[in-house]
Amino acid sequence: MKNIEKYRNLIAKGEVDALLLTSKHNRMYAAEYCVAEGVSVICKEESYYFTDFRYIEAAQKNLPGFTVVMTDADHPYTKLINDAIAAHTVKTLGFEDDSLTVEEYTLYNTKLNAVLHPYSAEINAPRQSKEPWEIEYMKKAQEITDRTFEDLLNVIRPGMTEKELCAELIYRLYKFGSEGPSFDPITISGPNTSLPHGVPSERELQYGDFVTMDFGCKFGGYCSDMTRTVALGFVTEEMDKVYHTVLEAQLAGIAATKAGVTGKAMDAAARKVIDDAGFVGCFGHSYGHSLGLLIHEAPNASMRNDKPMPAGAVVSAEPGIYIPDEFGVRIEDVTVITDNMPAFVMEREHVDLFTCAADAICLDGYVVNKVGTLQIAICANHFGIPTFVTGAPDIGHETKDTVRIEMRDPDFTLQAMGVRTAAAGVKGYYPAFDLTPPHLISGIVTDRGVFSPFDLQRYFSSGGMGEYEMVV
């Protein structure tokens, strides 16, 4: 769905007659193109984009579906907005109360011939769940961020200053194809790493330091975000313990991340690991935040968010431990929340393989299972990541012709499948079993070793009966 259609659907709810978009990020979201300065008015039947001489040519060429008009001294924004809302009998105008200044609000409230209705929460809401094409932009931004980090490992050395490291980082973000940093990078070292958002200084990096780099870039207007903590030369036993505690906390948070889980629960999963390791009070910020056109967006994975996280949200996973005047560690990756499986990490190097359990593995190689195994296999195949299944090989499996479709209670479905599967109170029909095509499976783990999905005959001829207990 085009983003402009989401805004028209919002207007169709009847709470406002039109939308006044003044922030750069929401104008870009609606138009799917960035114009540095301007104002947009979205009506039911028509969309308008007003900008000045500096950007009018680009706007006219790149904003299909918008009526583009130039503002000047004789045609200020307020006059152009009034002309547009008069043409569509707009009486109530939803505006971005979270970004409009008092001066701007006073001007519009005085000059416009419509009632201004605070509507930022509703205007921002569609950005919470990303479209596939938006995620592709963010993956590209992440690839540039990954490449920058890998290249920096050849540059970091004792004696260089934190500011010099920051300059090297920013240079590489541009060199490798980004539109620039998505925020001011953090490059800090030694005792400065206990400052979660420390500022690069003239301090020189030293042997035995932890070095924390928190940075990201923009591509297609969309942000990446990543934090890496590395050691120069060696680590102490305490540094090693802290680092691996943070890593374990991050993995626990990622494992808890799926659609329908609250941001509070995601935070709690990571926080418990840190607290149980004896570092209570050393993790003072939230586990994660959403990002997209802005580096910080809603919804957040924090102790204060008790609402279910939606599928399609792109959320950071960034626990940390900070010991004042000694050192700190933060590890951050970006995850994409999916309907029916734990969030996958956007940085491809973090995922080596997928594993999942099946109800039965059929003689012809098909995997008889609940819905999730098929989706994991499709996801793994899409990303080129091997996927292995475990389950009891079975000769007498149901065929495709006998796959049942059974009605599931919505409460059961919401619990097992995620909030996107069924709305509250709605009965849904779901396959009782899926048959996962064998070409999506890299290997089948059995009591007699790993077999190709096309080679299960060898499993049975070797005496395997399909009844075994898998010990991990």
PDB file of N, CA, C and O in Angstrom, residues 413-448:
ATOM      1  N   THR A 413      -5.406 -18.662  18.798  1.00  0.00           N
ATOM      2  CA  THR A 413      -4.619 -18.185  17.671  1.00  0.00           C
ATOM      3  C   THR A 413      -3.730 -17.014  18.067  1.00  0.00           C
ATOM      4  O   THR A 413      -2.552 -16.953  17.705  1.00  0.00           O
ATOM      5  N   LEU A 414      -4.268 -16.080  18.828  1.00  0.00           N
ATOM      6  CA  LEU A 414      -3.482 -14.929  19.252  1.00  0.00           C
ATOM      7  C   LEU A 414      -2.314 -15.363  20.114  1.00  0.00           C
ATOM      8  O   LEU A 414      -1.220 -14.821  20.033  1.00  0.00           O
ATOM      9  N   GLN A 415      -2.516 -16.360  20.939  1.00  0.00           N
ATOM     10  CA  GLN A 415      -1.458 -16.826  21.822  1.00  0.00           C
ATOM     11  C   GLN A 415      -0.378 -17.558  21.037  1.00  0.00           C
ATOM     12  O   GLN A 415       0.812 -17.388  21.278  1.00  0.00           O
ATOM     13  N   ALA A 416      -0.797 -18.364  20.073  1.00  0.00           N
ATOM     14  CA  ALA A 416       0.157 -19.218  19.385  1.00  0.00           C
ATOM     15  C   ALA A 416       0.780 -18.582  18.160  1.00  0.00           C
ATOM     16  O   ALA A 416       1.899 -18.905  17.790  1.00  0.00           O
ATOM     17  N   MET A 417       0.047 -17.658  17.532  1.00  0.00           N
ATOM     18  CA  MET A 417       0.472 -17.189  16.226  1.00  0.00           C
ATOM     19  C   MET A 417       0.842 -15.725  16.165  1.00  0.00           C
ATOM     20  O   MET A 417       1.486 -15.300  15.225  1.00  0.00           O
ATOM     21  N   GLY A 418       0.424 -14.897  17.107  1.00  0.00           N
ATOM     22  CA  GLY A 418       0.721 -13.479  17.027  1.00  0.00           C
ATOM     23  C   GLY A 418      -0.524 -12.661  16.755  1.00  0.00           C
ATOM     24  O   GLY A 418      -1.506 -13.144  16.194  1.00  0.00           O
ATOM     25  N   VAL A 419      -0.487 -11.392  17.145  1.00  0.00           N
ATOM     26  CA  VAL A 419      -1.692 -10.559  17.098  1.00  0.00           C
ATOM     27  C   VAL A 419      -2.191 -10.290  15.687  1.00  0.00           C
ATOM     28  O   VAL A 419      -3.353  -9.956  15.508  1.00  0.00           O
ATOM     29  N   ARG A 420      -1.342 -10.409  14.704  1.00  0.00           N
ATOM     30  CA  ARG A 420      -1.775 -10.081  13.349  1.00  0.00           C
ATOM     31  C   ARG A 420      -2.620 -11.202  12.735  1.00  0.00           C
ATOM     32  O   ARG A 420      -3.208 -11.021  11.697  1.00  0.00           O
ATOM     33  N   THR A 421      -2.630 -12.359  13.349  1.00  0.00           N
ATOM     34  CA  THR A 421      -3.300 -13.487  12.727  1.00  0.00           C
ATOM     35  C   THR A 421      -4.804 -13.366  12.772  1.00  0.00           C
ATOM     36  O   THR A 421      -5.507 -13.741  11.858  1.00  0.00           O
ATOM     37  N   ALA A 422      -5.352 -12.852  13.873  1.00  0.00           N
ATOM     38  CA  ALA A 422      -6.798 -12.715  13.979  1.00  0.00           C
ATOM     39  C   ALA A 422      -7.128 -11.547  14.883  1.00  0.00           C
ATOM     40  O   ALA A 422      -6.464 -11.333  15.888  1.00  0.00           O
ATOM     41  N   ALA A 423      -8.131 -10.806  14.520  1.00  0.00           N
ATOM     42  CA  ALA A 423      -8.589  -9.722  15.380  1.00  0.00           C
ATOM     43  C   ALA A 423      -9.417 -10.309  16.516  1.00  0.00           C
ATOM     44  O   ALA A 423      -9.973 -11.401  16.405  1.00  0.00           O
ATOM     45  N   ALA A 424      -9.480  -9.569  17.613  1.00  0.00           N
ATOM     46  CA  ALA A 424     -10.220 -10.050  18.772  1.00  0.00           C
ATOM     47  C   ALA A 424     -11.672 -10.332  18.396  1.00  0.00           C
ATOM     48  O   ALA A 424     -12.330  -9.532  17.736  1.00  0.00           O
ATOM     49  N   GLY A 425     -12.165 -11.498  18.805  1.00  0.00           N
ATOM     50  CA  GLY A 425     -13.557 -11.843  18.559  1.00  0.00           C
ATOM     51  C   GLY A 425     -13.855 -12.365  17.173  1.00  0.00           C
ATOM     52  O   GLY A 425     -14.994 -12.661  16.838  1.00  0.00           O
ATOM     53  N   VAL A 426     -12.823 -12.512  16.340  1.00  0.00           N
ATOM     54  CA  VAL A 426     -13.020 -12.973  14.963  1.00  0.00           C
ATOM     55  C   VAL A 426     -12.549 -14.416  14.845  1.00  0.00           C
ATOM     56  O   VAL A 426     -11.432 -14.750  15.236  1.00  0.00           O
ATOM     57  N   LYS A 427     -13.413 -15.276  14.327  1.00  0.00           N
ATOM     58  CA  LYS A 427     -13.025 -16.657  14.095  1.00  0.00           C
ATOM     59  C   LYS A 427     -12.154 -16.724  12.845  1.00  0.00           C
ATOM     60  O   LYS A 427     -12.433 -16.074  11.844  1.00  0.00           O
ATOM     61  N   GLY A 428     -11.081 -17.502  12.907  1.00  0.00           N
ATOM     62  CA  GLY A 428     -10.190 -17.586  11.757  1.00  0.00           C
ATOM     63  C   GLY A 428      -9.991 -19.027  11.325  1.00  0.00           C
ATOM     64  O   GLY A 428     -10.078 -19.959  12.133  1.00  0.00           O
ATOM     65  N   TYR A 429      -9.740 -19.243  10.073  1.00  0.00           N
ATOM     66  CA  TYR A 429      -9.492 -20.578   9.543  1.00  0.00           C
ATOM     67  C   TYR A 429      -8.008 -20.695   9.191  1.00  0.00           C
ATOM     68  O   TYR A 429      -7.454 -19.870   8.473  1.00  0.00           O
ATOM     69  N   TYR A 430      -7.386 -21.744   9.686  1.00  0.00           N
ATOM     70  CA  TYR A 430      -5.947 -21.923   9.488  1.00  0.00           C
ATOM     71  C   TYR A 430      -5.659 -23.382   9.152  1.00  0.00           C
ATOM     72  O   TYR A 430      -6.384 -24.279   9.592  1.00  0.00           O
ATOM     73  N   PRO A 431      -4.615 -23.641   8.399  1.00  0.00           N
ATOM     74  CA  PRO A 431      -4.281 -25.045   8.112  1.00  0.00           C
ATOM     75  C   PRO A 431      -3.961 -25.789   9.407  1.00  0.00           C
ATOM     76  O   PRO A 431      -3.223 -25.289  10.246  1.00  0.00           O
ATOM     77  N   ALA A 432      -4.522 -26.978   9.559  1.00  0.00           N
ATOM     78  CA  ALA A 432      -4.163 -27.796  10.704  1.00  0.00           C
ATOM     79  C   ALA A 432      -2.720 -28.270  10.560  1.00  0.00           C
ATOM     80  O   ALA A 432      -2.004 -28.449  11.533  1.00  0.00           O
ATOM     81  N   PHE A 433      -2.287 -28.499   9.319  1.00  0.00           N
ATOM     82  CA  PHE A 433      -0.908 -28.867   9.051  1.00  0.00           C
ATOM     83  C   PHE A 433      -0.432 -28.144   7.797  1.00  0.00           C
ATOM     84  O   PHE A 433      -1.225 -27.820   6.922  1.00  0.00           O
ATOM     85  N   ASP A 434       0.860 -27.910   7.739  1.00  0.00           N
ATOM     86  CA  ASP A 434       1.491 -27.452   6.495  1.00  0.00           C
ATOM     87  C   ASP A 434       2.373 -28.563   5.988  1.00  0.00           C
ATOM     88  O   ASP A 434       2.864 -29.378   6.758  1.00  0.00           O
ATOM     89  N   LEU A 435       2.618 -28.547   4.702  1.00  0.00           N
ATOM     90  CA  LEU A 435       3.625 -29.437   4.129  1.00  0.00           C
ATOM     91  C   LEU A 435       4.724 -28.553   3.572  1.00  0.00           C
ATOM     92  O   LEU A 435       4.560 -27.921   2.539  1.00  0.00           O
ATOM     93  N   THR A 436       5.836 -28.469   4.272  1.00  0.00           N
ATOM     94  CA  THR A 436       6.938 -27.615   3.844  1.00  0.00           C
ATOM     95  C   THR A 436       7.688 -28.290   2.701  1.00  0.00           C
ATOM     96  O   THR A 436       8.165 -29.411   2.853  1.00  0.00           O
ATOM     97  N   PRO A 437       7.802 -27.656   1.545  1.00  0.00           N
ATOM     98  CA  PRO A 437       8.508 -28.277   0.416  1.00  0.00           C
ATOM     99  C   PRO A 437       9.945 -28.635   0.789  1.00  0.00           C
ATOM    100  O   PRO A 437      10.632 -27.848   1.438  1.00  0.00           O
ATOM    101  N   PRO A 438      10.418 -29.808   0.372  1.00  0.00           N
ATOM    102  CA  PRO A 438      11.763 -30.241   0.791  1.00  0.00           C
ATOM    103  C   PRO A 438      12.876 -29.330   0.297  1.00  0.00           C
ATOM    104  O   PRO A 438      13.926 -29.250   0.933  1.00  0.00           O
ATOM    105  N   HIS A 439      12.671 -28.632  -0.817  1.00  0.00           N
ATOM    106  CA  HIS A 439      13.763 -27.797  -1.316  1.00  0.00           C
ATOM    107  C   HIS A 439      14.039 -26.600  -0.413  1.00  0.00           C
ATOM    108  O   HIS A 439      15.063 -25.930  -0.567  1.00  0.00           O
ATOM    109  N   LEU A 440      13.115 -26.320   0.550  1.00  0.00           N
ATOM    110  CA  LEU A 440      13.357 -25.229   1.490  1.00  0.00           C
ATOM    111  C   LEU A 440      14.169 -25.676   2.702  1.00  0.00           C
ATOM    112  O   LEU A 440      14.592 -24.849   3.505  1.00  0.00           O
ATOM    113  N   ILE A 441      14.357 -26.987   2.863  1.00  0.00           N
ATOM    114  CA  ILE A 441      15.037 -27.526   4.043  1.00  0.00           C
ATOM    115  C   ILE A 441      16.447 -27.961   3.671  1.00  0.00           C
ATOM    116  O   ILE A 441      16.663 -28.713   2.721  1.00  0.00           O
ATOM    117  N   SER A 442      17.448 -27.476   4.433  1.00  0.00           N
ATOM    118  CA  SER A 442      18.845 -27.831   4.168  1.00  0.00           C
ATOM    119  C   SER A 442      19.189 -29.200   4.726  1.00  0.00           C
ATOM    120  O   SER A 442      20.035 -29.911   4.177  1.00  0.00           O
ATOM    121  N   GLY A 443      18.588 -29.573   5.831  1.00  0.00           N
ATOM    122  CA  GLY A 443      18.900 -30.860   6.426  1.00  0.00           C
ATOM    123  C   GLY A 443      17.887 -31.240   7.483  1.00  0.00           C
ATOM    124  O   GLY A 443      17.203 -30.396   8.050  1.00  0.00           O
ATOM    125  N   ILE A 444      17.772 -32.549   7.732  1.00  0.00           N
ATOM    126  CA  ILE A 444      16.869 -33.083   8.743  1.00  0.00           C
ATOM    127  C   ILE A 444      17.706 -33.763   9.810  1.00  0.00           C
ATOM    128  O   ILE A 444      18.476 -34.687   9.526  1.00  0.00           O
ATOM    129  N   VAL A 445      17.578 -33.306  11.041  1.00  0.00           N
ATOM    130  CA  VAL A 445      18.364 -33.834  12.153  1.00  0.00           C
ATOM    131  C   VAL A 445      17.607 -35.004  12.770  1.00  0.00           C
ATOM    132  O   VAL A 445      16.496 -34.836  13.275  1.00  0.00           O
ATOM    133  N   THR A 446      18.200 -36.211  12.723  1.00  0.00           N
ATOM    134  CA  THR A 446      17.561 -37.407  13.261  1.00  0.00           C
ATOM    135  C   THR A 446      18.476 -38.079  14.271  1.00  0.00           C
ATOM    136  O   THR A 446      19.604 -37.641  14.515  1.00  0.00           O
ATOM    137  N   ASP A 447      17.982 -39.170  14.848  1.00  0.00           N
ATOM    138  CA  ASP A 447      18.794 -39.935  15.788  1.00  0.00           C
ATOM    139  C   ASP A 447      19.935 -40.658  15.102  1.00  0.00           C
ATOM    140  O   ASP A 447      20.823 -41.197  15.767  1.00  0.00           O
ATOM    141  N   ARG A 448      19.944 -40.686  13.775  1.00  0.00           N
ATOM    142  CA  ARG A 448      21.007 -41.366  13.034  1.00  0.00           C
ATOM    143  C   ARG A 448      21.838 -40.401  12.191  1.00  0.00           C
ATOM    144  O   ARG A 448      22.456 -40.792  11.212  1.00  0.00           O
TER     145      ARG A 448
END
